[in-house]
Short mmCIF file of C-alpha atoms in Angstrom, two decimals:
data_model
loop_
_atom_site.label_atom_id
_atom_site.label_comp_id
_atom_site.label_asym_id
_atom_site.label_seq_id
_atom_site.Cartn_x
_atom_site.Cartn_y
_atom_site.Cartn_z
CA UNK A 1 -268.63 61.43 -17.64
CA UNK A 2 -267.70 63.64 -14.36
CA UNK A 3 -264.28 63.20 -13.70
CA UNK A 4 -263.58 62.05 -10.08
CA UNK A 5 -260.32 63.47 -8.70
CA UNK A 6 -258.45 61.94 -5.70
CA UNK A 7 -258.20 64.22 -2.75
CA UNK A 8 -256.81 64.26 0.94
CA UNK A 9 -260.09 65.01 3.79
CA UNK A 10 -259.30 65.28 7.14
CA UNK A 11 -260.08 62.39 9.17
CA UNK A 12 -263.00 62.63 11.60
CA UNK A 13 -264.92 60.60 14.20
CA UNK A 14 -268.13 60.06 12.02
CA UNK A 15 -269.23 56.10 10.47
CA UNK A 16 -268.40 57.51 6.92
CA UNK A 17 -265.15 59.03 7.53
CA UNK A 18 -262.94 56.33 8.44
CA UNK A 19 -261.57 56.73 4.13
CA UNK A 20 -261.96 60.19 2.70
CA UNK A 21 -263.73 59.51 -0.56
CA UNK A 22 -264.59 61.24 -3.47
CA UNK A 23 -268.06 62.07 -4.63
CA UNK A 24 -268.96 59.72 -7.15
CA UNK A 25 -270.45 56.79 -5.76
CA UNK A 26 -270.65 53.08 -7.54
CA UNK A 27 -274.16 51.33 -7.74
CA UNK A 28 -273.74 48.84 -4.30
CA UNK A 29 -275.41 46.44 -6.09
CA UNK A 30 -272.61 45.85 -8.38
CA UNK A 31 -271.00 42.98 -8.91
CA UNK A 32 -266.62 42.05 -7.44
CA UNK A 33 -264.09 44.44 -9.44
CA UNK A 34 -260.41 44.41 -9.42
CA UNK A 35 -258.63 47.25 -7.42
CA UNK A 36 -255.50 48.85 -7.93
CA UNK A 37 -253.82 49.94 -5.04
CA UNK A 38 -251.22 52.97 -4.61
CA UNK A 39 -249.61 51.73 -1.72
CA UNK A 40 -246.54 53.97 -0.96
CA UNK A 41 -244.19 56.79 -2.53
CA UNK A 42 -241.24 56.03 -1.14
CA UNK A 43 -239.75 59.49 -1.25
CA UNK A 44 -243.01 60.64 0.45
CA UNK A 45 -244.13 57.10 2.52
CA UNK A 46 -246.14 59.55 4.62
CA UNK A 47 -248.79 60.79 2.09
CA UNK A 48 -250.37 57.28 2.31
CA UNK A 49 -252.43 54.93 -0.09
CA UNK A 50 -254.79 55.52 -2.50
CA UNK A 51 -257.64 52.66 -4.24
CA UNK A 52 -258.89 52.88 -7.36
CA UNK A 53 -261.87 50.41 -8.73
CA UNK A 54 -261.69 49.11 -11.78
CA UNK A 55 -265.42 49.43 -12.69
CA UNK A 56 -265.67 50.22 -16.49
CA UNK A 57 -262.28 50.85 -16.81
CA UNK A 58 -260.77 49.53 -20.29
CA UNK A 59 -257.13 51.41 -19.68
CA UNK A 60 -255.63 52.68 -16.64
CA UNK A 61 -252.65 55.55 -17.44
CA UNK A 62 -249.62 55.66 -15.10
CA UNK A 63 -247.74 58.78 -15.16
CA UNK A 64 -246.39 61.69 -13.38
CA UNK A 65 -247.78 64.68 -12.31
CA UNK A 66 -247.48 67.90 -10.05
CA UNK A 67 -249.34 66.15 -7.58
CA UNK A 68 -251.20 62.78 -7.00
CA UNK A 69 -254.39 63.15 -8.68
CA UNK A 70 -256.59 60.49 -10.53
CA UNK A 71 -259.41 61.49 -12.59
CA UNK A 72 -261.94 58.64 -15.06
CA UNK A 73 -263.03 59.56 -18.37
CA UNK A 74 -264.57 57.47 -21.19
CA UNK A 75 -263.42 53.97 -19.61
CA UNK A 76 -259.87 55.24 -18.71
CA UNK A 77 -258.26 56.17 -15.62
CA UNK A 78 -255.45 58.20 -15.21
CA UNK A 79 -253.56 58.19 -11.93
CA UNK A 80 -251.16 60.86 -12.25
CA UNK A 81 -247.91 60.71 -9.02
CA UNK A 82 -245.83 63.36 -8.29
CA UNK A 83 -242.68 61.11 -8.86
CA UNK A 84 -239.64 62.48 -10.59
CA UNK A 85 -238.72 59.02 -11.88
CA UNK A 86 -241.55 58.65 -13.08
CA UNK A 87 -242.14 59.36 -17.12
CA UNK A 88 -245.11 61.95 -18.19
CA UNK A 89 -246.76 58.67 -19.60
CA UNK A 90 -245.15 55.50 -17.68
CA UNK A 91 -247.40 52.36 -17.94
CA UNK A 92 -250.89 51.09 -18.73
CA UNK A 93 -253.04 48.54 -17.70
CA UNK A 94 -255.20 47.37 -20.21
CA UNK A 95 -258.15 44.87 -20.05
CA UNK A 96 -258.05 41.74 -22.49
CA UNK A 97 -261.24 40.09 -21.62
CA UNK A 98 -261.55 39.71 -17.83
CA UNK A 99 -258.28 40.36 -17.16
CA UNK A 100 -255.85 43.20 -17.44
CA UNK A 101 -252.26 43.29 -18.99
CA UNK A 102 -249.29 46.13 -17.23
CA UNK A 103 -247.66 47.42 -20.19
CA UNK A 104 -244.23 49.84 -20.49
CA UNK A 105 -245.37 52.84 -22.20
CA UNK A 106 -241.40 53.84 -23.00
CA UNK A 107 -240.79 54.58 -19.61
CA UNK A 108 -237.44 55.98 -19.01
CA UNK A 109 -236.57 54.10 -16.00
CA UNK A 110 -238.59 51.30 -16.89
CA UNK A 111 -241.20 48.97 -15.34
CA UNK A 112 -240.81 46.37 -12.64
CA UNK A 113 -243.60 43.44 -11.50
CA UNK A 114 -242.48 41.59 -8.77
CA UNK A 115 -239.24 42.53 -8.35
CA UNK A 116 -238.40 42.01 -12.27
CA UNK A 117 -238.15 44.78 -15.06
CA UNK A 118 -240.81 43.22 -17.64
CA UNK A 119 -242.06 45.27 -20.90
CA UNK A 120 -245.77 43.62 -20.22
CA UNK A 121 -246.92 41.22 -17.85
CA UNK A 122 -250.45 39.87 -17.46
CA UNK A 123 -251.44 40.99 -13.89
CA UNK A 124 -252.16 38.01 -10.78
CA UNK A 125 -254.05 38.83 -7.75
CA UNK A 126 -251.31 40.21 -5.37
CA UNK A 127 -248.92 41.34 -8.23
CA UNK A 128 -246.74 44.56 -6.92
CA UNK A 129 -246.33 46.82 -9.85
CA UNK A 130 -243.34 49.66 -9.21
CA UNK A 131 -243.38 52.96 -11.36
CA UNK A 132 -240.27 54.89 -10.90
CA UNK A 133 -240.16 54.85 -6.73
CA UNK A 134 -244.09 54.52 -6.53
CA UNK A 135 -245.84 50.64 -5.56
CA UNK A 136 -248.87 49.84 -6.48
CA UNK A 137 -250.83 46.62 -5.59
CA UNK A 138 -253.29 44.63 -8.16
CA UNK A 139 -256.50 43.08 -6.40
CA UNK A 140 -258.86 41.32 -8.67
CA UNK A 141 -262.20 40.26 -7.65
CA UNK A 142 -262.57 42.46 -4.61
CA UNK A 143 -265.91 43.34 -2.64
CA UNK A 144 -266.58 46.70 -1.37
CA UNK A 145 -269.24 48.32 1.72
CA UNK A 146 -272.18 49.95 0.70
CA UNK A 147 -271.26 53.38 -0.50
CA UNK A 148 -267.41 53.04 -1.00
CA UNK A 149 -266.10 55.35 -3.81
CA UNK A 150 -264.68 53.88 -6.61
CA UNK A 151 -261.20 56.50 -6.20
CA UNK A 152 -260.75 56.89 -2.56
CA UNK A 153 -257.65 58.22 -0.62
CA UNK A 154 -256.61 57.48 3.02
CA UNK A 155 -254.74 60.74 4.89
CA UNK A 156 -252.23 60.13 7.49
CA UNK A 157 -252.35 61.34 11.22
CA UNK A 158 -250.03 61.94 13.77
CA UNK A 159 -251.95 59.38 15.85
CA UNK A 160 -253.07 55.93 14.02
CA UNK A 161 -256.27 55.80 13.42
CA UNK A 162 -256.67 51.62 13.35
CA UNK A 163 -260.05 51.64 11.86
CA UNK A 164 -258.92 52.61 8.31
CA UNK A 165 -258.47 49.84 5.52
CA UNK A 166 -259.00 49.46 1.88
CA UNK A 167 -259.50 45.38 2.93
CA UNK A 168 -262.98 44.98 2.25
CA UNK A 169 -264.73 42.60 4.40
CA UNK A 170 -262.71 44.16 7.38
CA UNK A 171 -263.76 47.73 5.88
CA UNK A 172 -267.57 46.32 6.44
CA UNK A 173 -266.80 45.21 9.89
CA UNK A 174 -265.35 48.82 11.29
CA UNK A 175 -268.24 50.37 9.53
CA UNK A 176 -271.40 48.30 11.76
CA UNK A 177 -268.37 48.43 14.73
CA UNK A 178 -268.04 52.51 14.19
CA UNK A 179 -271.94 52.44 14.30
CA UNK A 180 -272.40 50.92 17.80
CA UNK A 181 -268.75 52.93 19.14
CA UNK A 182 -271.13 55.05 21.37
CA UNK A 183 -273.48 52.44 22.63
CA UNK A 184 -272.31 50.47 26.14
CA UNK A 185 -272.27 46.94 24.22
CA UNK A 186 -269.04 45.10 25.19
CA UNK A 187 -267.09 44.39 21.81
CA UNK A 188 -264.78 41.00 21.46
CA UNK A 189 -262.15 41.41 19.62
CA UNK A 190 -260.31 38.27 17.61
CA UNK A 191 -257.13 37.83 15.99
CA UNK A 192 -253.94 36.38 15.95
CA UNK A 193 -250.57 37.98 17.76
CA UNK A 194 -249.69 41.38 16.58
CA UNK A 195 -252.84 42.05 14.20
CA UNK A 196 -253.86 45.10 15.68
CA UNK A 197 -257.12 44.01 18.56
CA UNK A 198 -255.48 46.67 21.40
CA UNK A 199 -255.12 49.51 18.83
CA UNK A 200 -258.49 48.80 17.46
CA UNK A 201 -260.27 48.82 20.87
CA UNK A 202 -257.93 52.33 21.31
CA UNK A 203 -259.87 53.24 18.47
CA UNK A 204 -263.36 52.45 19.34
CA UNK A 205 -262.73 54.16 22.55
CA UNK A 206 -261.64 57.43 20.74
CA UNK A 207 -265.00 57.42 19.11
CA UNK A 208 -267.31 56.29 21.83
CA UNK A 209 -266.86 60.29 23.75
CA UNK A 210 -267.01 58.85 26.97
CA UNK A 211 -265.32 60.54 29.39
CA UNK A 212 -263.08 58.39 31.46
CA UNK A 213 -260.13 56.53 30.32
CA UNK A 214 -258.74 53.66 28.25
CA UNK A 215 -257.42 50.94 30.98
CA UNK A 216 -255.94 48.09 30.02
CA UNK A 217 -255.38 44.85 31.10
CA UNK A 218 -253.25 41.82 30.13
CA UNK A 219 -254.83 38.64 31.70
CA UNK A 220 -252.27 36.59 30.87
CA UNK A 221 -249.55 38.45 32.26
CA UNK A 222 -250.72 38.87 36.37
CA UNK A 223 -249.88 36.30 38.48
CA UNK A 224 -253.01 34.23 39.11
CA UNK A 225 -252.77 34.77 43.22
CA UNK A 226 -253.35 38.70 42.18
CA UNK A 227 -255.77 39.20 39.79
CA UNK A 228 -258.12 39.74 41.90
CA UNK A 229 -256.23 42.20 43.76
CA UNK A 230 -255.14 43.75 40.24
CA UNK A 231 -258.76 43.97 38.85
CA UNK A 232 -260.78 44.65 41.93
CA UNK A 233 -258.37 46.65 44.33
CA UNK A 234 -257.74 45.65 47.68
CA UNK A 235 -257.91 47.30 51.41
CA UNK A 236 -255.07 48.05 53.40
CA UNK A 237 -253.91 45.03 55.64
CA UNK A 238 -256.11 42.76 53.57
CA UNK A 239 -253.23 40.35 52.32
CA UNK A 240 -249.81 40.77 53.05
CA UNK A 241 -247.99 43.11 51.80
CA UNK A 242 -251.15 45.23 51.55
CA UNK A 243 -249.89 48.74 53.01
CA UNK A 244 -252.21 51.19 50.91
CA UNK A 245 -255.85 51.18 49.74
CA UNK A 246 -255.64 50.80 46.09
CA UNK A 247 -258.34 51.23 43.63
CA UNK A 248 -257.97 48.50 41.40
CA UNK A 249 -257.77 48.49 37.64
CA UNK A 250 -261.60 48.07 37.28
CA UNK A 251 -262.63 50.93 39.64
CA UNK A 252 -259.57 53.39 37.50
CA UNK A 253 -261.40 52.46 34.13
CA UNK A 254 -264.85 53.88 35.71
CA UNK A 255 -266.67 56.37 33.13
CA UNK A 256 -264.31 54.87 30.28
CA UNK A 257 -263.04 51.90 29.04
CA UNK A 258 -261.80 48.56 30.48
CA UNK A 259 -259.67 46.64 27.73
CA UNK A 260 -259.39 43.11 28.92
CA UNK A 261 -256.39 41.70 26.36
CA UNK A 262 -255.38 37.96 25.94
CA UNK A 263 -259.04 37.14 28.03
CA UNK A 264 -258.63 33.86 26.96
CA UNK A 265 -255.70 33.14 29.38
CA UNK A 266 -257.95 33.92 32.33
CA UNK A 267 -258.10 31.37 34.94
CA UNK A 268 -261.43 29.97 36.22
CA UNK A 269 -262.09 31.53 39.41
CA UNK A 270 -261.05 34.89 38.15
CA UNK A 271 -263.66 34.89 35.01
CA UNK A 272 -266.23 33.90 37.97
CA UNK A 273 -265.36 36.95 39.92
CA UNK A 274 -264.80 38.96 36.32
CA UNK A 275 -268.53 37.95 35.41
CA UNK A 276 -270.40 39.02 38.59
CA UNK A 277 -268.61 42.39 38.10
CA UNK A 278 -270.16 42.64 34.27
CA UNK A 279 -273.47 41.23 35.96
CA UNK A 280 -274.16 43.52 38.62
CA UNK A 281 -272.49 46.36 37.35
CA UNK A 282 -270.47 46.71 41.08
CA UNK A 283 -267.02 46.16 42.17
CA UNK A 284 -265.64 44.73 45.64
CA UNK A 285 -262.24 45.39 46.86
CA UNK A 286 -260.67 42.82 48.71
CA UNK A 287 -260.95 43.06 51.99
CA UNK A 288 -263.60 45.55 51.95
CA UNK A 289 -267.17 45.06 53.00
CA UNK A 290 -269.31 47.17 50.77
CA UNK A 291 -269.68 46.81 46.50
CA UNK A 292 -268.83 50.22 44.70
CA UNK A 293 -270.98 50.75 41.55
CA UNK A 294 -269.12 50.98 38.25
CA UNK A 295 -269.87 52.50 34.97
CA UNK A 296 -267.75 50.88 32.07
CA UNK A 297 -267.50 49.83 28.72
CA UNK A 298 -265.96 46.51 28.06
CA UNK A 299 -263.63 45.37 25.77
CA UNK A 300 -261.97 41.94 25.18
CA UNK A 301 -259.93 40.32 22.34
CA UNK A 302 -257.59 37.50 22.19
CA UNK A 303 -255.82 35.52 20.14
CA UNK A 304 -257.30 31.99 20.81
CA UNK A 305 -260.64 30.49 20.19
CA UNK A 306 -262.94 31.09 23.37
CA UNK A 307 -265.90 28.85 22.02
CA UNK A 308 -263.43 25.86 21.85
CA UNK A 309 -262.64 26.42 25.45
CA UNK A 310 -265.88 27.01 26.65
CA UNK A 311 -266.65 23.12 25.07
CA UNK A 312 -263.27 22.22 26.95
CA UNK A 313 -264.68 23.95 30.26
CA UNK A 314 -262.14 26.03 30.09
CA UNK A 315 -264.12 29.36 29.90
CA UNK A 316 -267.36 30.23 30.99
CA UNK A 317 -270.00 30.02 28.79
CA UNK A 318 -272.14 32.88 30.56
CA UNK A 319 -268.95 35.10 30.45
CA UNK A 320 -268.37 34.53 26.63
CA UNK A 321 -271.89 35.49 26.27
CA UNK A 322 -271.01 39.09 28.26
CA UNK A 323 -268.17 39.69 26.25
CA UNK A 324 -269.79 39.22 22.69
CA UNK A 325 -271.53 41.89 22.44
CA UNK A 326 -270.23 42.58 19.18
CA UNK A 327 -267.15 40.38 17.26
CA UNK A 328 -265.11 42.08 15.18
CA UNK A 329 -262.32 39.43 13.40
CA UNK A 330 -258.92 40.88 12.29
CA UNK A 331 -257.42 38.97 9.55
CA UNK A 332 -253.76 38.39 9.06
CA UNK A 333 -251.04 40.74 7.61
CA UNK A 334 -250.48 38.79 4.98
CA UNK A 335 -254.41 38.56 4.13
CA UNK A 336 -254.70 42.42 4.07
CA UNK A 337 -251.59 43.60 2.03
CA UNK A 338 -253.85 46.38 0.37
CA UNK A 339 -253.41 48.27 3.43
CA UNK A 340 -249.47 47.70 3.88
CA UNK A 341 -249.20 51.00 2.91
CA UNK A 342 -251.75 52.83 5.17
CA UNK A 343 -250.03 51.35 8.31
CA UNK A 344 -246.54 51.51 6.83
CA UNK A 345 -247.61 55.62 6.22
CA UNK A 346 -249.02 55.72 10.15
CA UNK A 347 -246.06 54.00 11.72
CA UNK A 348 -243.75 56.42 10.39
CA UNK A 349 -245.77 58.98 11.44
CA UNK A 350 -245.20 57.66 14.68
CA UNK A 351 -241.76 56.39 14.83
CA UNK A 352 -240.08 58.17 11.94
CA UNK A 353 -239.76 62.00 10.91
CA UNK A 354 -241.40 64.74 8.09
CA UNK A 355 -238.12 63.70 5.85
CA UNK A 356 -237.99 59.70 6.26
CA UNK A 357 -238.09 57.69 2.82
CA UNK A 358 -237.39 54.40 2.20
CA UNK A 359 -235.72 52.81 -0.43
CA UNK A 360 -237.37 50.79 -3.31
CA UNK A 361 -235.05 48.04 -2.28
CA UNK A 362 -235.75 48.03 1.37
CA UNK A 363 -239.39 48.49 0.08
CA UNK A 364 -239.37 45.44 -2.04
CA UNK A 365 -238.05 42.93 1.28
CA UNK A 366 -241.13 44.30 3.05
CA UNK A 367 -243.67 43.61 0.37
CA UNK A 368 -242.23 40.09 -0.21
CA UNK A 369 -242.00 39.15 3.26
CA UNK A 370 -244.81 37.17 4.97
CA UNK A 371 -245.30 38.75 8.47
CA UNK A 372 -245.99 35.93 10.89
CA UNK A 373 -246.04 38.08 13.78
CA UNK A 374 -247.96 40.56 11.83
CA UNK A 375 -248.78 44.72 12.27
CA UNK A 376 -246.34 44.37 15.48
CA UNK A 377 -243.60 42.34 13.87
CA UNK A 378 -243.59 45.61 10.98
CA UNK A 379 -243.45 48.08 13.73
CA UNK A 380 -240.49 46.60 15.11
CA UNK A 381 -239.26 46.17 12.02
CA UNK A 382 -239.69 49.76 11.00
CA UNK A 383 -238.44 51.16 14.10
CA UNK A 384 -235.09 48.71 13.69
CA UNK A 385 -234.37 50.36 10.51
CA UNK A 386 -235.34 53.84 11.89
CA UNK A 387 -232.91 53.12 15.16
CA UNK A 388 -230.14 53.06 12.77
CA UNK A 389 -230.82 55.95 9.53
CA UNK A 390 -233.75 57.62 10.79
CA UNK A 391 -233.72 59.62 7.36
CA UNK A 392 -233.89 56.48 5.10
CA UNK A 393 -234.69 53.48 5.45
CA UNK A 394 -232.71 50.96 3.31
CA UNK A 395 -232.21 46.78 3.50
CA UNK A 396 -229.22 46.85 6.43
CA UNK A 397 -231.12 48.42 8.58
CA UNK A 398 -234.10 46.04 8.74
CA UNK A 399 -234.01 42.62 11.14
CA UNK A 400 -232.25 39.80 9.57
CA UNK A 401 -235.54 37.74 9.43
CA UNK A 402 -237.26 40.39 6.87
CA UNK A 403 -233.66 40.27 4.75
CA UNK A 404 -233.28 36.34 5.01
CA UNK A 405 -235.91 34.38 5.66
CA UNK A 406 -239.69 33.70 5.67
CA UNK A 407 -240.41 35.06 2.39
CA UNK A 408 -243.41 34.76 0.57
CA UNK A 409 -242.49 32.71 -2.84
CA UNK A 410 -245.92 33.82 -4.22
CA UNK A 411 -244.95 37.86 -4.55
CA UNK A 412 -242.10 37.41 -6.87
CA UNK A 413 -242.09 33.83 -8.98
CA UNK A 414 -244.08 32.57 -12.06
CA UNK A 415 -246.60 29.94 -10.68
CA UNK A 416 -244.85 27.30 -12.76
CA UNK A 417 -241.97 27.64 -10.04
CA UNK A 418 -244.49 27.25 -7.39
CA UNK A 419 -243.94 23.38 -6.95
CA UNK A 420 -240.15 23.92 -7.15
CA UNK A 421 -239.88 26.61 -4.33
CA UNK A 422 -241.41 25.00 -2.10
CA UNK A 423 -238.07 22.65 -1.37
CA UNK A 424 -235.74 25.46 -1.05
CA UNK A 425 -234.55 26.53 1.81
CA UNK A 426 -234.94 30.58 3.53
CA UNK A 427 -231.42 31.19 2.18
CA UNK A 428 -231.99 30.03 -1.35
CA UNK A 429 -234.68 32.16 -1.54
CA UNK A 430 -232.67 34.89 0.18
CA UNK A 431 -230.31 34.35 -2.28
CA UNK A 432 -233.11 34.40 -5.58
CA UNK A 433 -234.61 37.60 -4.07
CA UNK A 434 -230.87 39.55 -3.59
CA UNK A 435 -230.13 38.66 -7.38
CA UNK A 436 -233.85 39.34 -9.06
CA UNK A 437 -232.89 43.22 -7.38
CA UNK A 438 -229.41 43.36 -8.40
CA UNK A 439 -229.92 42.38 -11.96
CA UNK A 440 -233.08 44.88 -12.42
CA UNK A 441 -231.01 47.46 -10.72
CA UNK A 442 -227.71 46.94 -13.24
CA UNK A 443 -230.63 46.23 -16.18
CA UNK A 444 -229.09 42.61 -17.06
CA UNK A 445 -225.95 43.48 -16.78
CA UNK A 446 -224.21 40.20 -15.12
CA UNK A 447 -220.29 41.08 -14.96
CA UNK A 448 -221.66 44.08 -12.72
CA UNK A 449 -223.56 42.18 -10.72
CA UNK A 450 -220.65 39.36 -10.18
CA UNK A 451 -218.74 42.94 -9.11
CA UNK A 452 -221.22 44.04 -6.67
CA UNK A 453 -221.24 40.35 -5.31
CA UNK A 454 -217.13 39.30 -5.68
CA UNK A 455 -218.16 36.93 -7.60
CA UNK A 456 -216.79 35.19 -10.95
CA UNK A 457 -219.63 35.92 -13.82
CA UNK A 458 -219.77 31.61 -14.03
CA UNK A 459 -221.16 31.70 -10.56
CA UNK A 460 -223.79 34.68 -10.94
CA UNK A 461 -225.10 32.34 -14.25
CA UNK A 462 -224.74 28.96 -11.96
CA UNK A 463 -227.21 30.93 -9.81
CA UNK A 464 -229.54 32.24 -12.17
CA UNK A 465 -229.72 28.48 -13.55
CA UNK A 466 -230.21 26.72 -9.73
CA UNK A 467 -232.57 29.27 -8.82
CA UNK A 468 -234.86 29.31 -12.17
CA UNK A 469 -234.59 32.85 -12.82
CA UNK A 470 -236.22 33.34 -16.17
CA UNK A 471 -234.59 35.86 -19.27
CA UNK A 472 -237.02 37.92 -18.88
CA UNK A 473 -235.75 38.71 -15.16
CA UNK A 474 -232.46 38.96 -16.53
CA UNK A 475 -232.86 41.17 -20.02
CA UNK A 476 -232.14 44.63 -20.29
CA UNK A 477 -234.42 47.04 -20.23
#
């Protein structure tokens, strides 16, 4: 069998390109495989995520290398990391059946699953695997587009590139949304707070060529007495306080693009003035006697659910039907954790510099966290941190909601704790999370983690009992 080695392409504008993939293809036809995700390096959180399919794969090999390479032969893939703690032969994942065991090979530093060292562990969907300073992610039953490659590797740009995920379904959206990018149809973008819509229409713009700008507009946030004014432009000595002609946001986004965020929160009478605009193609100032023709592509997204407020009366029907040109749905955060990485990797791009890292710690509080306010809420979050070490990230630096509270149970617990967790409170779970790290990190050891924590040893084992943390969390490794 060919091997199939991981490399880095650059990222261009074409439908295929959004993942650089490498040659070998998979039959589409074929059936849900599990996934296993590289997510970050975290002494290189730049050089971004990697996925690897699990199709007629019996063993996957964990170990280092010079540089990150993965290559399939005879039913086993090897993903080799350049990691320096890291052994030349780490772990394995090995199938029993339809599922697939994580195994210490003798590492020297040992193998963690959810926060705990563990010498084998039989893999859940979501389970976070960490080799050394490397995190990898275990899918199982995922779908893939048409044409994906079974080992494909996302690069990293100075400027995010929002259409790139290794979430499937969403992967299928960007690729029918990437095919249409250069027609005039008016995309509507949905999602909740923070998941990305405004970057993704930034996106679509980038790849549509046209010439004019990217304008946009928050609906929600102009005064309802000036929207019009705001959208349309005005004339001077229309309305008081009119001293200058001014153009108007519609008339600025001519030749380009005219983003129309949180469109839900539009009032009435402006969506009536908003649709004649998409209608005729025109745009009247106030105060002005004449229409000005307009050529524009239209964008809209928003966060609540326009067909249950056109059966309110509450938006027009006729508008909804100008906007949906195309719908594009952004899930969650917390739905699409196989591409933490990837916008982890961009943000610091953005925000951080060549030499930022992050530590496995700080790393671990982000994985387990839930993300209510989503890809925004880890920007800010990133760019807390950054405020304070720019050169590493580490747990003090990040907001005291991702070090406290709103954890996701799921990430790091056996599911027989399930029905327990869910009475505790943010801090116990705080609390769980703080000594699952401390007693991997000191490999069992409790008198030095009732040091770290000026604490008597009674009350470190007090804990460990209240909080159901098993012996296998707590043995040496």
């Amino acid at each position: 069998m060919a091997l199939c080695p991981v490399h880095y392409a650059r990222v261009s504008d074409s439908v295929d390109s959004t993942l650089s993939q490498s040659e070998e293809r998979h039959d589409p036809k074929a059936p849900a495989a599990d996934e296993l995700i590289l997510l970050l390096e975290c002494d290189q959180p730049r050089r971004g995520s990697s996925r690897h399919v699990l199709v007629e794969v019996n063993e996957v090999l964990i170990g280092r290398g010079e540089e990150r390479h993965a290559e399939r032969r005879n039913g086993r893939l090897s993903i080799r990391v350049a990691d320096p703690r890291i052994s030349r032969v780490h772990a394995t994942l090995k199938r029993d059946g339809d599922a697939f065991i994580v195994v210490d090979a003798g590492s020297k530093n040992g193998l963690v699953v959810n926060g705990r060292g563990v010498a084998r562990h039989l893999l859940r969907d979501g389970d976070i695997i960490e080799c050394g300073r490397t995190f990898f992610l275990f899918r199982m039953g995922q779908r893939r587009p048409v044409g994906d490659a079974l080992d494909a590797t996302a690069e990293v740009t100075p400027t995010p590139n929002m259409l790139r995920t290794f979430h499937g379904p969403l992967a299928a959206q960007f690729r029918t949304l990437a095919s249409v990018a250069r027609s005039p149809l008016p995309v509507l973008i949905l999602g909740a707070t923070g998941t990305g819509k405004e970057g993704t229409a930034r996106a679509l713009h980038h790849l549509s060529g046209r010439n004019g700008g990217f304008v946009g507009i928050n609906c929600g946030a102009m005064p309802e007495s000036l929207v019009e004014a705001e959208l349309f432009g005005s004339r001077r000595g229309a309305f008081t306080g009119a001293k200058d002609n001014r153009p108007g946001l519609i008339r600025s986004s001519n030749g380009g693009t005219l983003f129309l965020d949180e469109v839900g929160d539009l009032a009435l009478q402006s969506q009536a003035a908003l649709l004649r605009v998409l209608q005729e193609r025109e745009v009247m100032a106030v105060g002005a006697t004449r229409a000005e023709a307009v050529d524009l592509r239209v964008m809209a997204a928003t966060h609540r659910d326009l067909e249950a407020l056109a059966c309110e009366a509450r938006f027009r029907n006729d508008l909804l039907a100008r906007l949906s040109g195309f719908i594009i749905r952004l899930p969650a955060l917390r739905e699409r954790m196989e591409d933490f990485g990837l916008l982890t990797a961009g943000l610091l791009a953005q925000h951080g510099t060549a030499e930022t890292t992050i530590s496995p710690e700080a790393m671990r509080l982000l994985l387990r966290y839930d993300w209510p306010l989503n890809i925004r809420e880890l920007e800010h979050g990133l760019r807390a941190a950054l405020a304070l070490s720019p050169a590493r990230i580490e747990p003090v630096g990040l907001p005291g909601s991702l070090r406290e509270g709103d954890l996701n149970p799921r990430r790091f617990v056996s599911p027989e704790q399930a029905e327990t967790i869910q009475t505790w409170t943010p801090e116990q779970l705080a609390r769980r999370q703080q000594l699952c790290t401390l007693l991997s990190a000191h490999r069992g050891n409790i008198s030095a983690v009732a040091r770290e924590l000026d604490k008597e040893r009674i009350q470190i084992r007090r804990w460990i009992k209240q909080l159901a943390i098993s012996s296998d969390e707590i043995e040496s490794r």
